[in-house]
């Protein structure tokens, strides 16, 4: 039996940063898709943010490399 996960196409999430408004956006793209160039909201130019592996896979654990540390297990 093949686990359902392997039968689905993996959709990697790329992270882009807008050089204009400095907003960080995530875009789900296939490997064959062309990279985004333009920020839809402001028209600024996007730069791909390279993560640890270049790609962030949703669902395979939450990443928190560049973001603020979330609440560290606080048992109050
Ligand atoms: Zn922008």
mmCIF file of C-alpha atoms and ligand atoms in Angstrom:
data_model
loop_
_atom_site.group_PDB
_atom_site.id
_atom_site.type_symbol
_atom_site.label_atom_id
_atom_site.label_comp_id
_atom_site.label_asym_id
_atom_site.label_seq_id
_atom_site.Cartn_x
_atom_site.Cartn_y
_atom_site.Cartn_z
ATOM 1 C CA UNK A 1 0.000 0.000 0.000
ATOM 2 C CA UNK A 2 1.264 3.450 -0.853
ATOM 3 C CA UNK A 3 0.680 6.181 1.731
ATOM 4 C CA UNK A 4 -1.629 8.882 0.329
ATOM 5 C CA UNK A 5 1.040 11.510 0.785
ATOM 6 C CA UNK A 6 3.299 9.998 -1.812
ATOM 7 C CA UNK A 7 0.606 9.877 -4.441
ATOM 8 C CA UNK A 8 0.025 13.604 -4.261
ATOM 9 C CA UNK A 9 2.172 16.111 -5.984
ATOM 10 C CA UNK A 10 4.333 17.976 -3.568
ATOM 11 C CA UNK A 11 3.770 21.689 -3.713
ATOM 12 C CA UNK A 12 6.708 23.589 -2.331
ATOM 13 C CA UNK A 13 6.248 27.000 -0.826
ATOM 14 C CA UNK A 14 8.664 29.691 -1.792
ATOM 15 C CA UNK A 15 9.272 32.766 0.257
ATOM 16 C CA UNK A 16 9.707 36.091 -1.439
ATOM 17 C CA UNK A 17 10.522 39.463 -0.068
ATOM 18 C CA UNK A 18 9.332 42.648 -1.658
ATOM 19 C CA UNK A 19 12.065 45.197 -2.085
ATOM 20 C CA UNK A 20 9.531 47.967 -2.114
ATOM 21 C CA UNK A 21 7.279 47.467 0.866
ATOM 22 C CA UNK A 22 9.520 44.882 2.509
ATOM 23 C CA UNK A 23 6.650 42.537 2.916
ATOM 24 C CA UNK A 24 7.415 38.847 2.984
ATOM 25 C CA UNK A 25 5.073 36.646 1.058
ATOM 26 C CA UNK A 26 4.786 32.953 0.496
ATOM 27 C CA UNK A 27 3.899 31.459 -2.815
ATOM 28 C CA UNK A 28 2.978 27.900 -3.548
ATOM 29 C CA UNK A 29 4.596 26.948 -6.790
ATOM 30 C CA UNK A 30 5.496 23.875 -8.661
ATOM 31 C CA UNK A 31 9.107 23.294 -9.406
ATOM 32 C CA UNK A 32 8.362 24.031 -13.018
ATOM 33 C CA UNK A 33 6.663 27.328 -12.323
ATOM 34 C CA UNK A 34 8.501 30.498 -13.063
ATOM 35 C CA UNK A 35 9.559 32.474 -10.019
ATOM 36 C CA UNK A 36 7.568 35.509 -9.088
ATOM 37 C CA UNK A 37 9.044 38.841 -9.984
ATOM 38 C CA UNK A 38 6.467 41.363 -9.019
ATOM 39 C CA UNK A 39 4.593 42.001 -5.842
ATOM 40 C CA UNK A 40 0.940 42.004 -6.757
ATOM 41 C CA UNK A 41 -0.054 44.478 -4.091
ATOM 42 C CA UNK A 42 2.435 47.250 -4.637
ATOM 43 C CA UNK A 43 4.184 46.392 -7.858
ATOM 44 C CA UNK A 44 7.565 46.191 -6.177
ATOM 45 C CA UNK A 45 10.143 43.683 -7.217
ATOM 46 C CA UNK A 46 10.327 40.415 -5.368
ATOM 47 C CA UNK A 47 13.439 38.628 -4.314
ATOM 48 C CA UNK A 48 13.377 34.994 -3.458
ATOM 49 C CA UNK A 49 14.333 34.392 0.120
ATOM 50 C CA UNK A 50 16.533 31.389 0.446
ATOM 51 C CA UNK A 51 15.627 29.276 3.397
ATOM 52 C CA UNK A 52 17.678 26.499 4.853
ATOM 53 C CA UNK A 53 16.739 24.186 2.049
ATOM 54 C CA UNK A 54 15.589 26.871 -0.334
ATOM 55 C CA UNK A 55 12.094 25.606 -0.021
ATOM 56 C CA UNK A 56 9.656 25.372 2.802
ATOM 57 C CA UNK A 57 7.423 22.378 2.875
ATOM 58 C CA UNK A 58 4.218 22.990 4.674
ATOM 59 C CA UNK A 59 3.044 20.248 6.897
ATOM 60 C CA UNK A 60 6.402 18.743 7.584
ATOM 61 C CA UNK A 61 6.932 20.645 10.765
ATOM 62 C CA UNK A 62 6.802 24.304 11.446
ATOM 63 C CA UNK A 63 9.841 26.335 10.709
ATOM 64 C CA UNK A 64 10.891 29.263 12.795
ATOM 65 C CA UNK A 65 14.307 30.173 11.575
ATOM 66 C CA UNK A 66 13.838 33.744 10.595
ATOM 67 C CA UNK A 67 10.778 34.619 12.543
ATOM 68 C CA UNK A 68 10.415 35.619 16.106
ATOM 69 C CA UNK A 69 10.487 32.861 18.616
ATOM 70 C CA UNK A 70 6.984 31.738 19.318
ATOM 71 C CA UNK A 71 5.864 31.189 22.832
ATOM 72 C CA UNK A 72 8.262 28.669 24.164
ATOM 73 C CA UNK A 73 6.305 25.935 25.825
ATOM 74 C CA UNK A 74 4.996 27.833 28.725
ATOM 75 C CA UNK A 75 3.132 25.856 31.281
ATOM 76 C CA UNK A 76 1.545 28.446 33.419
HETATM 77 ZN ZN1 LIG B 1 5.410 45.116 -2.095
#
